[in-house]
Structure formats: structure tokens, C-alpha cells
Amino acid sequence: MAPVDLAFSVPSSVAEAIGELAAGEDVILMGGGTSVGLLLKNDLIAPSKIVWLTKIPALRRLTADAGGSVLIGATVTLRELAGSEVIRLRFPALAYAASRVGNPRVRAVATVGGALTHSDARQDLPPVLYALGATVLVQGPTGAREIPVARFHTGFMQTVLAEDELVTAVVIPAADGTPRAAYGRFTPGSHDDYPTVNAAASVARDGNGRIVRAALALGGVGSTPLLVPEAAALAGTVPGPSEVAAVAAAAEAAASPFDDQRGSARYKKAMAREWAARVLAACLDEDGPPVPDLVAG
Ligand SMILES: Cc1cc2nc3c(=O)[nH]c(=O)nc-3n(C[C@H](O)[C@H](O)[C@H](O)COP(=O)(O)OP(=O)(O)OC[C@H]3O[C@@H](n4cnc5c(N)ncnc54)[C@H](O)[C@@H]3O)c2cc1C
């Protein structure tokens, strides 16, 4: 059981939240509490104080600039993300991934900051944010810093955040050319289970169909999400099936999953190849749906 003298603070500004973090030991941040609540219930953490972030107006922003980039505040919920007009129009693969997290009760309260910092490599959002080249905005007592999302996760439930830092927002840059992104997830379990393996790709092309930027990221194939560098080499090409197959083979080779109840490492490597090929093909299929429904299982 959690200690009965657990303190609870509801700051109204980022500075106040950082002050709370700096003031005591074993102080933890909470967004929607879907992960923190489970950890407390199972006695896996014993904080002295919880700092609840959802009443800080600056963290609730979801804004788009005229140039095409979007800032998503840390306490925007996954339900809000999935339903946002701006996100559905500019980054439909992200809206789709958010709509696939857990169940409606989880999505109603779980936040973007919590979904990033929870740091379980099977989560839905991170591969999409990796593929879109997002940046995590972080603030601490000495100021703000920006971290490319692909450098944010360091292991299971571990990130580059210092103990007195918090995530304030995620920024997704505008894409050059004509962008198209796709997300796919596979689970042999129930529809609302975590994915066994998931994959996201983002491709932007110029007016001649030539790729100006390509990125591919996988989840569930190691202790952190994985950016597959070989996808970037598609830039400058007009790829066909053999180029897609080569990147998918590189994705399988780079994957280092573990055996668990969701499948053997060997099986997950094969799934990494399959889903990498599917999301890349979906990005390259101009006649396909804007939000490809690539879910299976
Ligand atoms: C039943 C269930 C099913 C789920 N299924 C899925 C699924 O299918 N796919 C999937 O991707 N995920 C799934 N999840 C996990 C879910 O995505 C995470 O629990 C959720 O996103 C965490 O968000 P939160 O706001 O509730 O975080 P919290 O529980 O509040 O916090 C999680 C962690 O992040 C830290 N934190 C929170 N906000 C910040 C911040 N702004 N800055 C720094 N640190 C912060 C907290 O200290 C804590 O360490 C599931 C969870 C549950 C309970």
C-alpha cells in the first residue's frame, strides 16, 4: 500500500512544479496517472509527494503555426490528441496511433507527457513521433532544453530527463514537400492490448515523386523504440518494391527484441520486417487512405 502521508500538490505554473521537484526527495510528477496509479497500487514506487501537472494552463496548449509545425502541450490527453482537427489534418498517423492506446478510460486521462516519459518500448505514440522527427521540450531549474525524441528514451522506464526536469511539450516540425506518414501495430491479443510490434514511417516527396525525407521507427523490438537509419537513405530516390524490401530487411536486422508472452524474439523480428514494409508501402501509395488502418489482431 502507498504511504498514507503521501503529499499531493497541484501547481498552477511550470516554475511552481519545478520548485516542488527541487524541494524534496522522492517527489514524482503525474499527468493522467494511468501508469503512476498502477505503480503506487502495486507498491513499486513510494514517493513522498505527487505533483499533478494537469492544472498548469501552459501545458494544455495544442497550437499550429502557419509554417506547418505543431506544438502539443505535455498534458494534452490522448483522447484530445486523437480528436484534434489540427492533428487529424496534419499528422493523421499520430491521431490514429493515439486512438489505439489502451481503452477509452485510459485515453481520457493519459497525457502526451506521460505517454513519452512512461518509456515502455511497446507504446503506440513513440514510433510515430520518432518517424515525424519530433522534438521534446523540457524545462528544469536552470532553463529549457530541446531533445530530439529519438534521443529521449534510454531504457525501460528510463529517459534522459534529470530528476528536477519535466516535459513541457512536443513539437512536430513541418515537413518539406508532400508528406505522408503511416502507423501500424500488430497484437495477437485483444484489440486494446499493447502492440507486440509496431511501426511508423514518414515520407515527404517533391513534385517529381522523388523522396526528400524518409524515416522509419519500430516499437516492441528492444528496450527503447528504434529509428531505422537505412530509411533515411531513400532520400533522393523514387523507390519501388525492392528498395522498400531492403529497408524492411534492415529493420529486421536492427531489431533486438526479447522473448516474452507476446511472442518469441524470432517472431518479433519477422513482424518488424513485415510491418516496416507495410507502413513504408502505405506512405508510398498515393491512392491509399490518408489514415491507413494497418492494425491486425
Ligand atoms: C489498462 C492500460 C492499457 C494500456 N494500453 C496501452 C496501449 O495499448 N498502448 C500504449 O501505448 N500504452 C498503453 N498503456 C500505457 C499508457 O500509454 C500510459 O500509462 C500513459 O500514456 C501514461 O500517461 P499518463 O499521463 O497517465 O502518465 P502518468 O501515469 O501520470 O506518468 C507516467 C510517467 O511519466 C512521468 N510524467 C508524466 N508527465 C510528465 C511530464 N510532463 N514530464 C515529465 N515526466 C512526466 C511520471 O512521473 C511517470 O513516471 C496502457 C495503460 C493502461 C493502464
Short mmCIF file of C-alpha atoms and ligand atoms in Angstrom, two decimals:
data_model
loop_
_atom_site.label_atom_id
_atom_site.label_comp_id
_atom_site.label_asym_id
_atom_site.label_seq_id
_atom_site.Cartn_x
_atom_site.Cartn_y
_atom_site.Cartn_z
CA MET A 1 0.00 0.00 0.00
CA ALA A 2 1.12 3.56 -0.69
CA PRO A 3 2.08 5.51 2.44
CA VAL A 4 -0.91 7.31 3.97
CA ASP A 5 1.09 10.51 4.45
CA LEU A 6 1.70 10.85 0.71
CA ALA A 7 1.53 14.57 -0.11
CA PHE A 8 -0.23 15.88 -3.22
CA SER A 9 0.47 19.17 -4.93
CA VAL A 10 -1.43 20.85 -7.78
CA PRO A 11 0.82 23.63 -9.13
CA SER A 12 -0.57 26.26 -11.45
CA SER A 13 2.69 27.08 -13.26
CA VAL A 14 5.69 25.22 -14.65
CA ALA A 15 8.01 27.18 -12.33
CA GLU A 16 5.97 26.07 -9.32
CA ALA A 17 6.13 22.42 -10.47
CA ILE A 18 9.91 22.63 -10.90
CA GLY A 19 10.16 24.21 -7.44
CA GLU A 20 8.25 21.26 -6.00
CA LEU A 21 10.60 18.81 -7.71
CA ALA A 22 13.67 20.60 -6.40
CA ALA A 23 12.30 20.99 -2.86
CA GLY A 24 12.04 17.38 -1.81
CA GLU A 25 13.29 13.85 -2.34
CA ASP A 26 11.15 11.19 -3.97
CA VAL A 27 8.81 13.74 -5.49
CA ILE A 28 7.20 12.47 -8.70
CA LEU A 29 5.28 14.11 -11.48
CA MET A 30 1.87 12.89 -12.56
CA GLY A 31 -0.06 13.56 -15.74
CA GLY A 32 -3.10 11.31 -16.14
CA GLY A 33 -1.82 8.88 -13.52
CA THR A 34 -2.56 5.73 -15.55
CA SER A 35 0.97 4.46 -15.02
CA VAL A 36 1.73 6.19 -11.69
CA GLY A 37 -1.53 4.84 -10.24
CA LEU A 38 -0.63 1.24 -11.12
CA LEU A 39 2.91 1.61 -9.79
CA LEU A 40 1.59 3.01 -6.48
CA LYS A 41 -1.09 0.35 -6.18
CA ASN A 42 1.49 -2.39 -6.63
CA ASP A 43 4.00 -0.81 -4.20
CA LEU A 44 6.55 -0.41 -6.98
CA ILE A 45 7.11 3.24 -6.08
CA ALA A 46 6.89 5.03 -2.73
CA PRO A 47 7.07 8.78 -3.40
CA SER A 48 6.83 11.37 -0.64
CA LYS A 49 4.84 13.72 -2.88
CA ILE A 50 2.95 13.65 -6.17
CA VAL A 51 2.96 16.79 -8.32
CA TRP A 52 -0.10 16.75 -10.56
CA LEU A 53 0.51 18.71 -13.75
CA THR A 54 -2.90 18.91 -15.35
CA LYS A 55 -3.91 22.30 -13.88
CA ILE A 56 -1.00 24.18 -15.47
CA PRO A 57 -2.52 26.17 -18.38
CA ALA A 58 0.79 26.42 -20.28
CA LEU A 59 0.96 22.62 -20.59
CA ARG A 60 -2.52 22.35 -22.11
CA ARG A 61 -1.73 24.12 -25.40
CA LEU A 62 -2.13 22.47 -28.80
CA THR A 63 -1.13 25.04 -31.40
CA ALA A 64 -0.20 25.01 -35.07
CA ASP A 65 1.90 27.68 -36.73
CA ALA A 66 1.38 28.95 -40.24
CA GLY A 67 4.54 27.16 -41.40
CA GLY A 68 3.05 23.77 -40.58
CA SER A 69 4.70 22.77 -37.30
CA VAL A 70 2.58 21.82 -34.31
CA LEU A 71 3.22 22.16 -30.57
CA ILE A 72 1.46 19.67 -28.31
CA GLY A 73 1.47 20.54 -24.60
CA ALA A 74 2.50 17.84 -22.14
CA THR A 75 -0.91 17.49 -20.52
CA VAL A 76 -2.94 17.24 -23.72
CA THR A 77 -4.73 13.91 -23.31
CA LEU A 78 -4.54 11.10 -25.83
CA ARG A 79 -8.26 11.47 -26.45
CA GLU A 80 -7.78 15.15 -27.23
CA LEU A 81 -4.84 14.31 -29.48
CA ALA A 82 -6.81 11.67 -31.38
CA GLY A 83 -9.75 14.04 -31.82
CA SER A 84 -7.85 17.24 -32.64
CA GLU A 85 -8.73 18.70 -36.05
CA VAL A 86 -5.19 20.04 -36.42
CA ILE A 87 -3.58 16.69 -35.69
CA ARG A 88 -6.03 14.76 -37.85
CA LEU A 89 -5.34 17.08 -40.78
CA ARG A 90 -1.57 17.49 -40.49
CA PHE A 91 -0.47 14.27 -38.78
CA PRO A 92 -3.26 11.69 -39.20
CA ALA A 93 -0.92 8.79 -38.35
CA LEU A 94 -0.36 10.35 -34.91
CA ALA A 95 -4.10 10.80 -34.36
CA TYR A 96 -4.61 7.19 -35.36
CA ALA A 97 -1.85 5.92 -33.02
CA ALA A 98 -3.33 7.92 -30.11
CA SER A 99 -6.76 6.44 -30.85
CA ARG A 100 -5.30 2.93 -30.47
CA VAL A 101 -3.83 3.32 -26.96
CA GLY A 102 -5.48 1.01 -24.41
CA ASN A 103 -9.13 1.81 -23.95
CA PRO A 104 -11.35 4.94 -23.70
CA ARG A 105 -10.80 5.27 -19.95
CA VAL A 106 -7.01 5.33 -20.41
CA ARG A 107 -7.14 7.76 -23.35
CA ALA A 108 -9.46 10.14 -21.48
CA VAL A 109 -6.79 10.92 -18.88
CA ALA A 110 -3.38 9.70 -20.14
CA THR A 111 -1.27 12.62 -21.33
CA VAL A 112 1.29 13.11 -24.08
CA GLY A 113 3.99 13.90 -21.49
CA GLY A 114 3.14 10.76 -19.53
CA ALA A 115 3.00 8.63 -22.68
CA LEU A 116 6.51 9.77 -23.59
CA THR A 117 8.06 9.51 -20.13
CA HIS A 118 6.47 6.19 -19.19
CA SER A 119 9.06 4.76 -21.61
CA ASP A 120 7.81 1.30 -22.44
CA ALA A 121 9.10 0.40 -25.92
CA ARG A 122 5.77 -1.20 -26.83
CA GLN A 123 3.81 2.05 -26.62
CA ASP A 124 1.89 3.39 -29.59
CA LEU A 125 2.93 7.05 -29.74
CA PRO A 126 6.76 6.99 -29.69
CA PRO A 127 7.41 5.34 -33.09
CA VAL A 128 5.16 7.89 -34.79
CA LEU A 129 6.89 10.80 -33.04
CA TYR A 130 10.29 9.32 -33.99
CA ALA A 131 9.26 8.98 -37.62
CA LEU A 132 7.91 12.54 -37.71
CA GLY A 133 11.19 13.90 -36.32
CA ALA A 134 9.58 15.41 -33.21
CA THR A 135 11.43 17.37 -30.54
CA VAL A 136 10.71 17.13 -26.81
CA LEU A 137 10.71 20.46 -24.93
CA VAL A 138 11.98 20.09 -21.38
CA GLN A 139 12.27 22.58 -18.55
CA GLY A 140 14.27 22.47 -15.32
CA PRO A 141 15.65 24.85 -12.70
CA THR A 142 18.42 26.07 -14.98
CA GLY A 143 16.23 26.66 -18.03
CA ALA A 144 14.76 24.91 -21.05
CA ARG A 145 16.29 22.41 -23.46
CA GLU A 146 15.15 20.66 -26.63
CA ILE A 147 15.76 16.96 -27.13
CA PRO A 148 15.19 15.09 -30.42
CA VAL A 149 12.64 12.45 -29.45
CA ALA A 150 14.82 9.66 -30.85
CA ARG A 151 17.34 10.51 -28.07
CA PHE A 152 14.78 10.79 -25.27
CA HIS A 153 14.35 7.14 -24.24
CA THR A 154 17.30 5.33 -22.70
CA GLY A 155 15.73 2.08 -21.46
CA PHE A 156 12.64 0.51 -19.93
CA MET A 157 11.04 3.31 -17.82
CA GLN A 158 14.16 5.41 -18.28
CA THR A 159 14.69 8.68 -20.13
CA VAL A 160 17.29 11.43 -20.37
CA LEU A 161 15.24 13.64 -18.01
CA ALA A 162 17.01 14.82 -14.87
CA GLU A 163 15.09 14.40 -11.61
CA ASP A 164 14.20 18.08 -11.50
CA GLU A 165 13.10 18.39 -15.13
CA LEU A 166 9.72 18.00 -16.74
CA VAL A 167 8.43 17.69 -20.28
CA THR A 168 6.52 20.81 -21.26
CA ALA A 169 5.61 19.97 -24.88
CA VAL A 170 6.40 18.04 -28.03
CA VAL A 171 6.96 19.88 -31.30
CA ILE A 172 6.42 18.21 -34.67
CA PRO A 173 8.19 20.08 -37.45
CA ALA A 174 6.61 20.97 -40.76
CA ALA A 175 7.64 18.55 -43.49
CA ASP A 176 9.24 19.63 -46.77
CA GLY A 177 7.46 18.62 -49.95
CA THR A 178 4.33 16.47 -49.79
CA PRO A 179 4.40 14.48 -46.56
CA ARG A 180 2.68 11.22 -45.82
CA ALA A 181 3.00 9.12 -42.66
CA ALA A 182 1.63 5.76 -41.66
CA TYR A 183 1.36 3.79 -38.44
CA GLY A 184 0.73 0.09 -37.99
CA ARG A 185 0.55 -2.17 -34.98
CA PHE A 186 0.25 -5.88 -34.52
CA THR A 187 -1.01 -7.71 -31.48
CA PRO A 188 -2.07 -11.32 -31.26
CA GLY A 189 -4.01 -10.42 -28.09
CA SER A 190 -7.19 -8.42 -27.68
CA HIS A 191 -7.87 -5.31 -29.77
CA ASP A 192 -6.97 -2.95 -26.85
CA ASP A 193 -3.76 -4.75 -25.87
CA TYR A 194 -0.35 -3.14 -26.22
CA PRO A 195 1.13 -3.84 -29.65
CA THR A 196 3.54 -6.74 -29.88
CA VAL A 197 5.43 -4.90 -32.59
CA ASN A 198 4.53 -1.55 -34.11
CA ALA A 199 5.99 0.57 -36.88
CA ALA A 200 5.68 4.11 -38.19
CA ALA A 201 7.04 5.66 -41.36
CA SER A 202 7.09 9.19 -42.66
CA VAL A 203 7.94 10.11 -46.24
CA ALA A 204 7.97 13.51 -47.96
CA ARG A 205 8.29 13.81 -51.74
CA ASP A 206 8.95 16.60 -54.18
CA GLY A 207 6.81 17.38 -57.24
CA ASN A 208 8.58 14.67 -59.25
CA GLY A 209 7.82 11.95 -56.73
CA ARG A 210 11.43 11.97 -55.50
CA ILE A 211 11.81 11.46 -51.76
CA VAL A 212 13.14 14.46 -49.84
CA ARG A 213 12.92 12.88 -46.38
CA ALA A 214 12.11 9.38 -45.13
CA ALA A 215 12.10 7.92 -41.64
CA LEU A 216 11.07 4.59 -40.16
CA ALA A 217 10.73 3.69 -36.48
CA LEU A 218 9.78 0.50 -34.68
CA GLY A 219 8.45 -0.35 -31.23
CA GLY A 220 8.45 -3.61 -29.27
CA VAL A 221 11.79 -4.73 -30.65
CA GLY A 222 14.18 -3.75 -27.85
CA SER A 223 14.33 -1.74 -24.65
CA THR A 224 13.60 1.54 -26.46
CA PRO A 225 11.85 2.48 -29.71
CA LEU A 226 14.18 2.12 -32.67
CA LEU A 227 14.85 4.54 -35.52
CA VAL A 228 15.97 2.57 -38.58
CA PRO A 229 18.73 4.69 -40.22
CA GLU A 230 18.56 2.89 -43.58
CA ALA A 231 15.18 4.54 -44.28
CA ALA A 232 16.86 7.97 -44.46
CA ALA A 233 18.91 6.70 -47.42
CA LEU A 234 15.73 6.60 -49.52
CA ALA A 235 16.08 10.39 -49.85
CA GLY A 236 16.83 11.34 -53.47
CA THR A 237 15.28 8.16 -54.86
CA VAL A 238 11.93 7.19 -56.35
CA PRO A 239 11.69 3.87 -54.51
CA GLY A 240 9.97 0.76 -55.73
CA PRO A 241 9.24 -2.59 -54.06
CA SER A 242 12.88 -3.72 -53.95
CA GLU A 243 14.02 -0.55 -52.12
CA VAL A 244 11.15 -0.95 -49.64
CA ALA A 245 12.09 -4.61 -49.13
CA ALA A 246 15.72 -3.65 -48.48
CA VAL A 247 14.75 -1.14 -45.76
CA ALA A 248 12.37 -3.70 -44.23
CA ALA A 249 15.21 -6.25 -44.15
CA ALA A 250 17.43 -3.64 -42.44
CA ALA A 251 14.64 -3.09 -39.88
CA GLU A 252 14.56 -6.81 -39.12
CA ALA A 253 18.34 -6.90 -38.76
CA ALA A 254 18.39 -3.88 -36.43
CA ALA A 255 15.60 -5.21 -34.19
CA SER A 256 16.74 -6.89 -30.96
CA PRO A 257 13.53 -7.98 -29.24
CA PHE A 258 13.17 -10.36 -26.27
CA ASP A 259 11.11 -13.48 -25.90
CA ASP A 260 8.00 -12.85 -23.79
CA GLN A 261 4.38 -13.91 -23.53
CA ARG A 262 3.59 -11.90 -26.68
CA GLY A 263 5.96 -13.89 -28.85
CA SER A 264 9.49 -15.12 -29.41
CA ALA A 265 12.28 -12.77 -30.38
CA ARG A 266 12.50 -14.54 -33.74
CA TYR A 267 8.80 -14.00 -34.40
CA LYS A 268 9.00 -10.31 -33.43
CA LYS A 269 11.96 -9.79 -35.78
CA ALA A 270 9.87 -11.22 -38.61
CA MET A 271 6.99 -8.93 -37.59
CA ALA A 272 9.36 -5.96 -37.61
CA ARG A 273 10.20 -6.68 -41.25
CA GLU A 274 6.56 -7.21 -42.20
CA TRP A 275 5.24 -4.04 -40.52
CA ALA A 276 8.16 -1.92 -41.69
CA ALA A 277 7.31 -2.94 -45.27
CA ARG A 278 3.61 -2.24 -44.73
CA VAL A 279 4.00 1.27 -43.31
CA LEU A 280 6.56 2.26 -45.94
CA ALA A 281 4.34 0.93 -48.72
CA ALA A 282 1.36 2.82 -47.23
CA CYS A 283 3.38 6.06 -47.32
CA LEU A 284 4.31 5.48 -50.95
CA ASP A 285 0.78 4.58 -52.05
CA GLU A 286 -0.68 7.91 -53.06
CA ASP A 287 -4.06 6.32 -53.76
CA GLY A 288 -4.30 4.75 -50.30
CA PRO A 289 -6.39 6.14 -47.43
CA PRO A 290 -4.96 9.13 -45.50
CA VAL A 291 -5.08 7.22 -42.21
CA PRO A 292 -4.17 3.65 -43.15
CA ASP A 293 -5.88 1.16 -40.90
CA LEU A 294 -2.98 -1.22 -40.57
CA VAL A 295 -3.98 -2.79 -37.30
CA ALA A 296 -4.03 -6.57 -37.05
CA GLY A 297 -5.06 -8.85 -34.23
C1 LIG B 1 -5.04 -0.54 -18.95
C2 LIG B 1 -3.92 0.12 -19.69
C3 LIG B 1 -3.72 -0.19 -21.03
C4 LIG B 1 -2.70 0.45 -21.75
N1 LIG B 1 -2.53 0.13 -23.08
C5 LIG B 1 -1.64 0.83 -23.79
C6 LIG B 1 -1.53 0.63 -25.21
O1 LIG B 1 -2.23 -0.16 -25.80
N2 LIG B 1 -0.62 1.38 -25.86
C7 LIG B 1 0.18 2.31 -25.24
O2 LIG B 1 0.94 2.99 -25.88
N3 LIG B 1 0.11 2.48 -23.91
C8 LIG B 1 -0.77 1.77 -23.18
N4 LIG B 1 -0.86 1.99 -21.85
C9 LIG B 1 0.12 2.87 -21.21
C10 LIG B 1 -0.30 4.30 -21.29
O3 LIG B 1 0.05 4.79 -22.56
C11 LIG B 1 0.47 5.08 -20.26
O4 LIG B 1 0.12 4.58 -18.99
C12 LIG B 1 0.09 6.54 -20.34
O5 LIG B 1 0.35 7.07 -21.61
C13 LIG B 1 0.85 7.36 -19.35
O6 LIG B 1 0.33 8.68 -19.40
P1 LIG B 1 -0.15 9.37 -18.04
O7 LIG B 1 -0.39 10.80 -18.33
O8 LIG B 1 -1.26 8.63 -17.40
O9 LIG B 1 1.19 9.21 -17.20
P2 LIG B 1 1.41 9.14 -15.65
O10 LIG B 1 0.98 7.82 -15.12
O11 LIG B 1 0.86 10.34 -14.99
O12 LIG B 1 3.01 9.24 -15.65
C14 LIG B 1 3.80 8.25 -16.29
C15 LIG B 1 5.28 8.61 -16.07
O13 LIG B 1 5.59 9.84 -16.70
C16 LIG B 1 6.02 10.83 -15.75
N5 LIG B 1 5.45 12.08 -16.23
C17 LIG B 1 4.15 12.37 -16.50
N6 LIG B 1 4.04 13.57 -17.07
C18 LIG B 1 5.30 14.07 -17.16
C19 LIG B 1 5.85 15.29 -17.67
N7 LIG B 1 5.10 16.24 -18.23
N8 LIG B 1 7.20 15.47 -17.59
C20 LIG B 1 7.99 14.52 -17.06
N9 LIG B 1 7.53 13.35 -16.55
C21 LIG B 1 6.20 13.13 -16.62
C22 LIG B 1 5.51 10.34 -14.41
O14 LIG B 1 6.33 10.79 -13.33
C23 LIG B 1 5.64 8.83 -14.59
O15 LIG B 1 6.98 8.43 -14.41
C24 LIG B 1 -1.84 1.37 -21.11
C25 LIG B 1 -2.05 1.68 -19.75
C26 LIG B 1 -3.06 1.07 -19.04
C27 LIG B 1 -3.27 1.45 -17.59
#
